[in-house]
Short mmCIF file of C-alpha atoms in Angstrom, two decimals:
data_model
loop_
_atom_site.label_atom_id
_atom_site.label_comp_id
_atom_site.label_asym_id
_atom_site.label_seq_id
_atom_site.Cartn_x
_atom_site.Cartn_y
_atom_site.Cartn_z
CA UNK A 1 7.28 -1.42 -13.02
CA UNK A 2 6.06 1.45 -15.16
CA UNK A 3 5.95 4.90 -13.59
CA UNK A 4 2.68 6.76 -13.15
CA UNK A 5 1.77 10.44 -13.10
CA UNK A 6 -1.20 11.77 -11.13
CA UNK A 7 -2.36 15.28 -10.31
CA UNK A 8 -1.39 16.13 -6.72
CA UNK A 9 -4.89 17.21 -5.72
CA UNK A 10 -8.50 17.44 -6.89
CA UNK A 11 -11.80 18.62 -5.51
CA UNK A 12 -15.19 17.07 -6.08
CA UNK A 13 -18.65 18.08 -4.95
CA UNK A 14 -20.49 15.58 -2.77
CA UNK A 15 -22.86 13.45 -4.80
CA UNK A 16 -21.07 14.09 -8.05
CA UNK A 17 -18.78 11.71 -9.91
CA UNK A 18 -15.09 11.94 -9.09
CA UNK A 19 -12.84 11.22 -12.04
CA UNK A 20 -9.22 10.65 -11.08
CA UNK A 21 -6.73 10.45 -13.97
CA UNK A 22 -3.49 8.53 -14.17
CA UNK A 23 -0.89 8.57 -16.91
CA UNK A 24 1.28 5.50 -17.46
CA UNK A 25 2.69 6.01 -20.93
CA UNK A 26 5.48 3.44 -20.51
CA UNK A 27 3.25 0.61 -19.42
CA UNK A 28 4.15 -2.83 -20.71
CA UNK A 29 1.77 -5.41 -22.12
CA UNK A 30 1.83 -7.58 -19.02
CA UNK A 31 1.42 -4.77 -16.51
CA UNK A 32 -1.83 -4.16 -14.68
CA UNK A 33 -3.21 -0.90 -13.38
CA UNK A 34 -4.07 -0.93 -9.67
CA UNK A 35 -5.79 1.71 -7.59
CA UNK A 36 -5.55 2.08 -3.85
CA UNK A 37 -6.69 4.80 -1.51
CA UNK A 38 -5.62 5.92 1.90
CA UNK A 39 -8.01 7.63 4.21
CA UNK A 40 -6.32 9.81 6.78
CA UNK A 41 -4.29 7.84 9.35
CA UNK A 42 -5.44 4.48 8.00
CA UNK A 43 -3.61 1.86 5.95
CA UNK A 44 -4.05 1.94 2.17
CA UNK A 45 -7.08 0.11 0.86
CA UNK A 46 -7.38 -1.73 -2.43
CA UNK A 47 -10.02 -0.35 -4.79
CA UNK A 48 -9.78 -2.01 -8.18
CA UNK A 49 -7.40 -3.21 -10.85
CA UNK A 50 -7.46 -4.02 -14.56
CA UNK A 51 -5.37 -4.97 -17.57
CA UNK A 52 -7.05 -3.52 -20.64
CA UNK A 53 -10.78 -3.91 -20.24
CA UNK A 54 -12.85 -1.53 -18.20
CA UNK A 55 -13.63 -2.85 -14.76
CA UNK A 56 -16.36 -2.09 -12.23
CA UNK A 57 -16.93 -3.19 -8.68
CA UNK A 58 -18.96 -1.98 -5.73
CA UNK A 59 -16.50 0.81 -5.01
CA UNK A 60 -15.52 2.27 -8.36
CA UNK A 61 -15.07 1.92 -12.11
CA UNK A 62 -11.76 1.78 -13.92
CA UNK A 63 -11.56 3.05 -17.49
CA UNK A 64 -8.37 2.21 -19.39
CA UNK A 65 -7.69 3.83 -22.74
CA UNK A 66 -7.29 1.59 -25.77
CA UNK A 67 -3.53 2.27 -25.99
CA UNK A 68 -3.34 1.64 -22.20
CA UNK A 69 -1.24 4.75 -21.67
CA UNK A 70 -3.70 6.29 -19.27
CA UNK A 71 -6.61 5.39 -17.06
CA UNK A 72 -9.33 7.00 -15.00
CA UNK A 73 -10.76 5.90 -11.70
CA UNK A 74 -14.40 6.89 -11.33
CA UNK A 75 -16.23 7.17 -8.04
CA UNK A 76 -19.78 7.52 -9.34
CA UNK A 77 -21.35 9.35 -6.38
CA UNK A 78 -18.64 10.75 -4.18
CA UNK A 79 -19.32 11.10 -0.48
CA UNK A 80 -17.39 12.93 2.22
CA UNK A 81 -15.97 9.58 3.29
CA UNK A 82 -14.25 9.28 -0.10
CA UNK A 83 -11.89 12.10 0.88
CA UNK A 84 -8.51 10.39 0.71
CA UNK A 85 -5.24 10.05 -1.17
CA UNK A 86 -5.70 7.86 -4.26
CA UNK A 87 -2.73 5.93 -5.61
CA UNK A 88 -2.43 4.62 -9.16
CA UNK A 89 0.13 1.79 -9.44
CA UNK A 90 1.24 -0.10 -12.51
CA UNK A 91 2.90 -3.44 -12.04
CA UNK A 92 3.18 -6.95 -13.39
CA UNK A 93 0.38 -9.05 -11.97
CA UNK A 94 1.56 -11.38 -9.26
CA UNK A 95 5.24 -10.71 -9.82
CA UNK A 96 6.99 -10.33 -6.51
CA UNK A 97 3.79 -8.97 -5.03
CA UNK A 98 5.49 -5.62 -4.44
CA UNK A 99 3.59 -2.38 -4.88
CA UNK A 100 5.45 0.91 -5.25
CA UNK A 101 3.36 3.84 -4.07
CA UNK A 102 3.89 7.29 -5.56
CA UNK A 103 2.58 10.54 -4.06
CA UNK A 104 -0.95 9.92 -5.37
CA UNK A 105 -3.85 12.37 -5.75
CA UNK A 106 -5.38 13.97 -2.71
CA UNK A 107 -9.13 14.02 -3.39
CA UNK A 108 -11.23 16.38 -1.33
CA UNK A 109 -14.98 15.81 -1.48
CA UNK A 110 -16.70 19.06 -0.60
CA UNK A 111 -20.19 19.37 0.93
CA UNK B 1 -12.46 -12.47 9.38
CA UNK B 2 -9.74 -10.49 11.15
CA UNK B 3 -7.53 -8.29 9.01
CA UNK B 4 -3.86 -7.57 9.45
CA UNK B 5 -3.18 -6.81 13.08
CA UNK B 6 -0.37 -4.53 14.17
CA UNK B 7 0.89 -3.59 17.61
CA UNK B 8 1.49 -1.29 19.22
CA UNK B 9 -0.69 1.35 17.54
CA UNK B 10 1.32 4.13 19.09
CA UNK B 11 4.82 4.09 20.49
CA UNK B 12 6.75 6.99 22.00
CA UNK B 13 10.32 6.29 22.95
CA UNK B 14 13.58 8.06 23.52
CA UNK B 15 16.51 8.11 21.18
CA UNK B 16 18.74 5.10 21.64
CA UNK B 17 15.99 2.78 22.83
CA UNK B 18 15.06 -0.44 21.09
CA UNK B 19 11.71 -0.51 19.34
CA UNK B 20 9.86 -3.65 18.30
CA UNK B 21 6.83 -3.50 16.06
CA UNK B 22 4.65 -6.55 15.59
CA UNK B 23 2.41 -7.84 12.84
CA UNK B 24 -0.01 -10.71 12.45
CA UNK B 25 -0.92 -11.23 8.77
CA UNK B 26 -4.23 -12.54 7.47
CA UNK B 27 -4.40 -16.30 7.87
CA UNK B 28 -3.46 -18.08 4.67
CA UNK B 29 -1.56 -15.17 3.17
CA UNK B 30 1.94 -16.10 2.11
CA UNK B 31 3.40 -12.62 1.50
CA UNK B 32 4.11 -10.07 4.21
CA UNK B 33 5.33 -6.52 3.72
CA UNK B 34 6.66 -3.79 5.94
CA UNK B 35 6.19 -0.22 4.75
CA UNK B 36 7.12 3.09 6.33
CA UNK B 37 5.28 6.34 5.72
CA UNK B 38 6.53 9.87 6.37
CA UNK B 39 5.39 13.23 5.07
CA UNK B 40 8.66 13.74 3.26
CA UNK B 41 9.09 10.35 1.60
CA UNK B 42 5.57 8.96 1.43
CA UNK B 43 5.07 5.20 1.54
CA UNK B 44 8.29 3.25 1.25
CA UNK B 45 8.69 -0.50 1.14
CA UNK B 46 11.21 -1.67 3.69
CA UNK B 47 11.19 -5.44 3.29
CA UNK B 48 8.92 -8.25 2.23
CA UNK B 49 8.72 -11.96 2.96
CA UNK B 50 7.34 -14.91 1.01
CA UNK B 51 6.57 -18.04 2.97
CA UNK B 52 8.45 -16.55 5.95
CA UNK B 53 11.63 -16.00 3.89
CA UNK B 54 12.89 -12.46 3.30
CA UNK B 55 12.83 -11.79 -0.43
CA UNK B 56 13.83 -8.15 -0.76
CA UNK B 57 15.24 -6.04 2.04
CA UNK B 58 16.78 -3.37 -0.12
CA UNK B 59 14.48 -0.79 1.37
CA UNK B 60 15.74 -1.28 4.91
CA UNK B 61 17.43 2.01 5.68
CA UNK B 62 20.44 0.73 7.62
CA UNK B 63 21.71 -1.93 9.97
CA UNK B 64 19.71 -0.51 12.83
CA UNK B 65 16.64 -2.00 11.21
CA UNK B 66 15.94 -5.71 11.20
CA UNK B 67 12.87 -7.80 10.44
CA UNK B 68 12.01 -11.38 11.16
CA UNK B 69 9.19 -13.75 10.36
CA UNK B 70 9.57 -16.82 12.57
CA UNK B 71 6.30 -18.34 11.38
CA UNK B 72 3.43 -17.71 9.02
CA UNK B 73 1.39 -15.80 11.56
CA UNK B 74 3.88 -13.37 13.06
CA UNK B 75 6.51 -10.85 12.04
CA UNK B 76 8.55 -8.23 13.83
CA UNK B 77 10.33 -5.09 12.75
CA UNK B 78 13.01 -4.00 15.17
CA UNK B 79 14.91 -0.72 15.36
CA UNK B 80 17.97 -0.67 17.55
CA UNK B 81 19.04 1.93 18.47
CA UNK B 82 16.18 4.21 17.48
CA UNK B 83 16.75 7.77 16.25
CA UNK B 84 14.38 10.74 15.87
CA UNK B 85 14.47 10.38 12.07
CA UNK B 86 12.86 6.95 12.48
CA UNK B 87 9.64 8.67 13.53
CA UNK B 88 6.99 7.53 11.08
CA UNK B 89 3.96 5.33 10.65
CA UNK B 90 4.96 1.74 9.98
CA UNK B 91 2.51 -0.38 8.06
CA UNK B 92 2.39 -4.11 7.75
CA UNK B 93 0.55 -5.69 4.81
CA UNK B 94 -0.13 -9.20 3.65
CA UNK B 95 -1.13 -10.79 0.39
CA UNK B 96 -2.03 -14.10 -1.15
CA UNK B 97 -0.10 -15.25 -4.18
CA UNK B 98 -1.97 -16.44 -7.21
CA UNK B 99 -0.93 -17.96 -10.47
CA UNK B 100 -4.43 -17.90 -11.86
CA UNK B 101 -7.09 -15.34 -11.30
CA UNK B 102 -9.35 -17.03 -8.78
CA UNK B 103 -12.73 -15.67 -7.83
CA UNK B 104 -12.29 -13.31 -4.91
CA UNK B 105 -8.49 -13.60 -4.86
CA UNK B 106 -6.87 -10.79 -6.74
CA UNK B 107 -3.43 -10.62 -5.15
CA UNK B 108 -3.88 -7.14 -3.70
CA UNK B 109 -2.31 -6.04 -0.47
CA UNK B 110 -4.24 -5.88 2.77
CA UNK B 111 -2.83 -3.30 5.15
CA UNK B 112 -2.96 -3.08 8.89
CA UNK B 113 -3.86 0.12 10.74
CA UNK B 114 -0.22 1.01 11.24
CA UNK B 115 2.07 1.69 14.18
CA UNK B 116 2.85 5.34 14.77
CA UNK B 117 6.37 5.67 16.16
CA UNK B 118 7.69 8.82 17.75
CA UNK B 119 11.33 8.90 18.78
CA UNK B 120 12.21 11.84 20.99
#
């Protein structure tokens, strides 16, 4: 699975959009980008995933660059409850079902 | 629909004692994972099962750790004997395999709330 690089921490004002970047310059054509988050003391929670097209669900939007070497997770209106560690994971879809979690980005939503 | 259920939520034990952590995956999921999380090492995959069969146990730290999945609805992670460095939060997760992208089934992992182990 391709490696990812994320900033260790970010701040965002409550009510504003939170844009979390992820670099995955060695991504292969059959690898998907997944995002999870972990709120303090809870298990990680799936947010969204995509291959090359932008994706949106009720939680967030995922923007993947045309060359697929980077992506951005967007929380359109961040709330205090979005404070968490966000993990970007790149892996082959449905292969082995294993997810390798890096250190992630610690997002702090400030009042 | 119940999620992944882990027990106990908290366990405090003394060095040398046996520890057994339990997990009930989501019904119908055919993959089960055990992860360990510490401040120093983050989230680490210990072992995972497919259809109750261990597929990859390369993350199991040493022989003191063992995991079993006797049936589709139950798994255990056992540490014997336990050591202070085993103190961590242990997460169980389950997933449903897909060969096609089915509506509402995306293959992501569903995690339990974790078992916080403290070995004194």
